[in-house]
CSV table of C-alpha atoms and ligand atoms in Angstrom, one decimal:
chain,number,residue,atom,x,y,z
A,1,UNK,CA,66.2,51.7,-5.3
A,2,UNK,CA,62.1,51.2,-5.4
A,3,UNK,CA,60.5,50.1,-8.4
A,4,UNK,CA,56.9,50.7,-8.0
A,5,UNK,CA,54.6,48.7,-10.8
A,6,UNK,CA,51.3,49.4,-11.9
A,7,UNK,CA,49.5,46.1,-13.3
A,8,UNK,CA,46.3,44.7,-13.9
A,9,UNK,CA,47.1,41.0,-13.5
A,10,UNK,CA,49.7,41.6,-10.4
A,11,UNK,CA,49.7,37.7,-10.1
A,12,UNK,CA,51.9,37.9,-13.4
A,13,UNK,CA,54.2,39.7,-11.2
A,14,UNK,CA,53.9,38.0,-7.9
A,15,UNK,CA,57.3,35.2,-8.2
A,16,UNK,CA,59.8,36.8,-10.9
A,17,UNK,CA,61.7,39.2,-7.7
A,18,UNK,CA,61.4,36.2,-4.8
A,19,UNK,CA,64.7,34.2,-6.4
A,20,UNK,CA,68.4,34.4,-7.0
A,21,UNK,CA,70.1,37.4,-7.4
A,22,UNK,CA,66.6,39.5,-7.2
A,23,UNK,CA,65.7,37.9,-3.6
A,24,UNK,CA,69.1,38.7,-2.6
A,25,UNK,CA,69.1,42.3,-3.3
A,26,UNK,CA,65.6,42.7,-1.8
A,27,UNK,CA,67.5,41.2,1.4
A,28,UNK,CA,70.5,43.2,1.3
A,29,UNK,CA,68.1,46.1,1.3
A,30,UNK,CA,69.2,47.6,-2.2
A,31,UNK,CA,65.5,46.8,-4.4
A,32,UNK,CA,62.4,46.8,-3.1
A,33,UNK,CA,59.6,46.3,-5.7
A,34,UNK,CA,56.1,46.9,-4.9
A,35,UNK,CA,53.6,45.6,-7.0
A,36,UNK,CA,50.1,48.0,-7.2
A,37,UNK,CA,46.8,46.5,-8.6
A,38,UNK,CA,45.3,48.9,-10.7
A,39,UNK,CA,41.4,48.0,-9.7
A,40,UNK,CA,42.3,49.7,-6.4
A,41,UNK,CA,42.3,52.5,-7.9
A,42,UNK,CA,39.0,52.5,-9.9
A,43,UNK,CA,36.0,53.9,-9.0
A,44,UNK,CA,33.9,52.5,-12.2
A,45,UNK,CA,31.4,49.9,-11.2
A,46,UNK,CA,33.0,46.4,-10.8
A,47,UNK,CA,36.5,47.7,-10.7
A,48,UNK,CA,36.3,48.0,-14.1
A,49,UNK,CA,39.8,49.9,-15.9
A,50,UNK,CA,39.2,49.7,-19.3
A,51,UNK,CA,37.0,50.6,-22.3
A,52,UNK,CA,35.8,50.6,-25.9
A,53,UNK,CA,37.8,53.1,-28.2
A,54,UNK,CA,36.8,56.1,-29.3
A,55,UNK,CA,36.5,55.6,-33.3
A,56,UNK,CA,35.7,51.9,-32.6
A,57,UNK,CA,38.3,49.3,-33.6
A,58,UNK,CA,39.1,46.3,-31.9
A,59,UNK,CA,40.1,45.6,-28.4
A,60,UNK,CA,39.7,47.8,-25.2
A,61,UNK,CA,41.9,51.1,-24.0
A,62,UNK,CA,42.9,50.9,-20.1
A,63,UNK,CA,41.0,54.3,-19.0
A,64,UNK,CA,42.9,57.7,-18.1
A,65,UNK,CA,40.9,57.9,-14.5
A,66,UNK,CA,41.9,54.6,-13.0
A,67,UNK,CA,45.2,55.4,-14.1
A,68,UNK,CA,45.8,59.1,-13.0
A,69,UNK,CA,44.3,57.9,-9.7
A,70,UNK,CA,47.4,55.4,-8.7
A,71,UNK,CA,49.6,57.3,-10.5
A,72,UNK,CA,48.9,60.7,-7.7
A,73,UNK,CA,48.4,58.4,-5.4
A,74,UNK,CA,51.9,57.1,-5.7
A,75,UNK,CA,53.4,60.4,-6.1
A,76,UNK,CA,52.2,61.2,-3.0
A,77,UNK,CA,54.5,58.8,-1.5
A,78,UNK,CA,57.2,58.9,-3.6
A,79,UNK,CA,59.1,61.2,-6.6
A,80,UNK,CA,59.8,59.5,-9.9
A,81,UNK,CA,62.9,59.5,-11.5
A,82,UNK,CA,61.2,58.2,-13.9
A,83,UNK,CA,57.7,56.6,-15.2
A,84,UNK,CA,58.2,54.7,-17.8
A,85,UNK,CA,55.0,53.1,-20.0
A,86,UNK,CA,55.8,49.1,-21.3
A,87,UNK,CA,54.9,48.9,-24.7
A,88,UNK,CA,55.7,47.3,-27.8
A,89,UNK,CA,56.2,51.0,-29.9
A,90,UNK,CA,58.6,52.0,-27.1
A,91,UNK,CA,62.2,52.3,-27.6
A,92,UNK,CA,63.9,49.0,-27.5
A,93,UNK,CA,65.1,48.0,-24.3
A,94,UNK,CA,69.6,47.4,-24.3
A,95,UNK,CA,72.0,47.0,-22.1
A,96,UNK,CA,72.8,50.9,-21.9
A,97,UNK,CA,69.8,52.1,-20.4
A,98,UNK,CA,69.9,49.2,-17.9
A,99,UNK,CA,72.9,51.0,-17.2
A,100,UNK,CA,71.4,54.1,-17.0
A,101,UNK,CA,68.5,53.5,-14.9
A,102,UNK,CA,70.2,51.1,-12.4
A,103,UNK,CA,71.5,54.5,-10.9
A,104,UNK,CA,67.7,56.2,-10.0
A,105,UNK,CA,66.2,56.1,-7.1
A,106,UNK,CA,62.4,55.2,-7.5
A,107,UNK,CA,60.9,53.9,-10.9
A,108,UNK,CA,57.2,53.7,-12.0
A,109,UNK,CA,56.5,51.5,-13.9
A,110,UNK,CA,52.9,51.2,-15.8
A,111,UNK,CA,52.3,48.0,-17.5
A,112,UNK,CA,49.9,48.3,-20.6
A,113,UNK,CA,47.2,45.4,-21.8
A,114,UNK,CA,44.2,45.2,-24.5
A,115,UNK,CA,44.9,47.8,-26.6
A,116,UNK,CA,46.8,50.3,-25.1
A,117,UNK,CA,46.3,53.2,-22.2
A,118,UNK,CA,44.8,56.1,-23.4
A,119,UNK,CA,47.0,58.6,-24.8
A,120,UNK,CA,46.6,61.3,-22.4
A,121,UNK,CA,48.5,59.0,-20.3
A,122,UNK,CA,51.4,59.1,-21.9
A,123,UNK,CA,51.8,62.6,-22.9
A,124,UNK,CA,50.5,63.8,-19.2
A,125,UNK,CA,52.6,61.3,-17.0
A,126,UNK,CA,55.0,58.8,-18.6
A,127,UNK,CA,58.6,59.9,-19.5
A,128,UNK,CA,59.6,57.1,-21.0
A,129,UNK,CA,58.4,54.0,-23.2
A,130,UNK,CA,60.1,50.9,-23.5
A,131,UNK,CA,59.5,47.9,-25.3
A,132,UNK,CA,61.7,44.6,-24.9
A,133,UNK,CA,61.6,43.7,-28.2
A,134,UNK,CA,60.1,43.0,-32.3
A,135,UNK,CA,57.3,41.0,-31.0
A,136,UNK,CA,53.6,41.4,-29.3
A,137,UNK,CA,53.5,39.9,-25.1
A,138,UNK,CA,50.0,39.9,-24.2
A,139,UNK,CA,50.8,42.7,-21.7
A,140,UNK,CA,53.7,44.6,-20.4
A,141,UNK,CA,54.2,42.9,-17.1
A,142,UNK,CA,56.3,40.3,-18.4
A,143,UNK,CA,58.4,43.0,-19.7
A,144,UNK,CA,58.6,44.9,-16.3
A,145,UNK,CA,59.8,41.9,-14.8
A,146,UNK,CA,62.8,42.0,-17.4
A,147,UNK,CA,63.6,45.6,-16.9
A,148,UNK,CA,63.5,44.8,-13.3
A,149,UNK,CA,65.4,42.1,-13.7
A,150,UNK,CA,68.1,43.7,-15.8
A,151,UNK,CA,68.5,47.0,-13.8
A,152,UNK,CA,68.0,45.3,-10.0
A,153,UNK,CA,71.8,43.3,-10.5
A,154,UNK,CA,73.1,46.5,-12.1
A,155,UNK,CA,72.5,48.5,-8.7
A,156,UNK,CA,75.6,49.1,-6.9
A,157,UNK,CA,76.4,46.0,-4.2
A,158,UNK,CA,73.7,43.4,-5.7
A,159,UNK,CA,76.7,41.8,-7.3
A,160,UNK,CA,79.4,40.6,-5.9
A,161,UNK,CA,82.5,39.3,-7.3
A,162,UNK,CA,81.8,36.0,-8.6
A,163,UNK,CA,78.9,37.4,-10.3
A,164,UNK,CA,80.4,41.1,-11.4
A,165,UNK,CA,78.3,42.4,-14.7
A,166,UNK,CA,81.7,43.5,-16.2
A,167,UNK,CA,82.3,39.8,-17.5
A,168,UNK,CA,78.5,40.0,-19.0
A,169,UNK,CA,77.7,39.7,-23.0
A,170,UNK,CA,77.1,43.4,-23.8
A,171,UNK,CA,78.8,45.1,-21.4
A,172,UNK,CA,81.2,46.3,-24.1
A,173,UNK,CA,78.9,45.0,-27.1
A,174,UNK,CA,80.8,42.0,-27.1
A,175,UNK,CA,79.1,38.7,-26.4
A,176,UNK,CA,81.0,36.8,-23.5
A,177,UNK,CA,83.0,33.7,-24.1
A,178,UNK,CA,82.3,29.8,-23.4
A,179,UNK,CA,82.8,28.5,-19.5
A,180,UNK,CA,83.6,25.8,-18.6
A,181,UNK,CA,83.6,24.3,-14.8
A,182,UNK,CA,84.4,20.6,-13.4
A,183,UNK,CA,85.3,17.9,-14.5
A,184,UNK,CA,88.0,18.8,-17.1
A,185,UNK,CA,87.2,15.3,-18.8
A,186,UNK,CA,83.7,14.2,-19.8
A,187,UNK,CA,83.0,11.5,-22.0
A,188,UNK,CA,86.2,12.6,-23.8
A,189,UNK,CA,85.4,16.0,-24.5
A,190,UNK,CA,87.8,18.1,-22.5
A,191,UNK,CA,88.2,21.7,-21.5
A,192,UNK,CA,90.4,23.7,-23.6
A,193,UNK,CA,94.0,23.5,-22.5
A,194,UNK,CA,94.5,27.3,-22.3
A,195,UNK,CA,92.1,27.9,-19.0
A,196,UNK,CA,93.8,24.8,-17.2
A,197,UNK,CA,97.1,26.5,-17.8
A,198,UNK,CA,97.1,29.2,-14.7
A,199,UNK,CA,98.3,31.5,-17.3
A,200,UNK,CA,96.2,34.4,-16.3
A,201,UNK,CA,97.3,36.5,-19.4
A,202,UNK,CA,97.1,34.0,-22.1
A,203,UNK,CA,93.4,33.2,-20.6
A,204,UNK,CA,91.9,36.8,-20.4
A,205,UNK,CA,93.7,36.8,-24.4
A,206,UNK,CA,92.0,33.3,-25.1
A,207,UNK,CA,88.7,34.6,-23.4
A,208,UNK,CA,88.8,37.9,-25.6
A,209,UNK,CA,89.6,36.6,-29.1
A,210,UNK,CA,86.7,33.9,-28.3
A,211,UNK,CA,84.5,37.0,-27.4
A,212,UNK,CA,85.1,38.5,-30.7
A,213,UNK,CA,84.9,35.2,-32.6
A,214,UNK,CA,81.4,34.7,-31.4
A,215,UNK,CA,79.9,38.4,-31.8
A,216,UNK,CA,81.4,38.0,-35.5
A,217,UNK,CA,79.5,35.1,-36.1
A,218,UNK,CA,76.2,35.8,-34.1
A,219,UNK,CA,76.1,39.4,-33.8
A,220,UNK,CA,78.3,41.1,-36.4
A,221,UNK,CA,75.8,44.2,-35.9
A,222,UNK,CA,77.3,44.6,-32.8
A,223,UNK,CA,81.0,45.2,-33.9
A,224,UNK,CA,79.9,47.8,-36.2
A,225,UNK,CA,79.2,50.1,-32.7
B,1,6GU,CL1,56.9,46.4,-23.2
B,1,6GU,N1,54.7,45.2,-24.0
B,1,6GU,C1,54.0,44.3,-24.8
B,1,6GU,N2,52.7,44.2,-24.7
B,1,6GU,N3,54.6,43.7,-25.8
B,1,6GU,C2,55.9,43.8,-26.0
B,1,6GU,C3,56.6,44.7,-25.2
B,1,6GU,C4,56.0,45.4,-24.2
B,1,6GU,N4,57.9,44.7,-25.6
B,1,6GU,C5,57.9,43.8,-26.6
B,1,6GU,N5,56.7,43.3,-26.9
């Protein structure tokens, strides 16, 4: 998979895919994630992307040119799946579409700041908006980096056994249950009996009823699904 993003600050973005399970799949040759600065794409005096709204109002728009400009450029290169605009009045981002969109082939992604992109943006280009959450970043490429995050260990081969997303909170709109790992004794407190037993079947029943103890009591939204 390539995820191509689109960024004003691409600093923000420049350490988030270099680590862990992220690096690994860059390695393996499964993600690559190219990072594209939008003032390359200007041609405004002093590489300048956005502008005062229309109607006034606070804040600045990031202008349609500068945008339409990478955005062909790119598709020169490469066909979208999808191009997807971060911002907060998006669809909230879950656990299905990372699903979803772990199984394209090439992503744009087009991260917003100041106010917004202008809107002929979005209706000309993007085909879909996602937002991470109820709250304001101060731009979306924090919230390309959890996308990317989220749908890079989803593609096929990133993970491997010890690490398999089947296990993970969500996956089945559970939450997972408490781990545990060495020693079984510390400072008194010791590991539940149950996963010292080898008892493979009594564990994975242990581990379940846990699971739905702890969605009941921190995410009882989530059994109603
Ligand atoms: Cl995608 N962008 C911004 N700027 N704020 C957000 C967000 C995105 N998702 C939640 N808050």
């Amino acid at each position: 998979m390539k995820i191509d993003i689109i960024t004003v600050v691409p600093g923000l973005l420049e350490s988030p895919f270099s680590h862990s399970i992220l690096k690994r799949a860059n390695d393996k040759g499964l993600l690559e994630v190219n990072v594209i600065n939008l003032r390359e794409y200007t041609s405004y005096a002093r590489a300048q992307v956005d502008d005062y709204p229309f109607g006034g109002g606070a804040g600045m728009v990031m202008m349609v040119e500068p945008l339409v400009n990478a955005i062909e450029s790119l598709q020169q290169k490469n066909t979208y799946d999808e191009i997807i605009f971060l911002t907060p009045d998006g669809e909230t981002f879950n656990q299905q579409m990372a699903n979803s969109l772990s199984l394209k082939n090439n992503l744009l992604m087009i991260c917003g700041h100041y106010k917004g992109i202008d809107q002929r943006v979005r209706e000309h280009f993007v085909t879909r908006e996602i937002s991470i959450g109820d709250y304001v970043l101060s731009g979306g490429e924090l919230a390309a980096a959890v996308l990317t995050d989220a749908i890079g260990r989803l593609i096929p081969g990133v993970l491997n056994d010890e690490t398999s997303a089947l296990s993970d909170s969500f996956q089945d709109n559970l939450l997972a249950p408490p781990v545990y790992t060495r020693p079984e004794i510390y400072r008194g407190w010791k590991v539940p009996d149950v996963l010292m037993s080898g008892n493979h079947k009594l564990i994975d029943e242990w581990r379940h009823e846990q699971s739905l103890v702890r969605t009941k009591d921190r995410r009882p939204d989530l059994l109603d699904k």
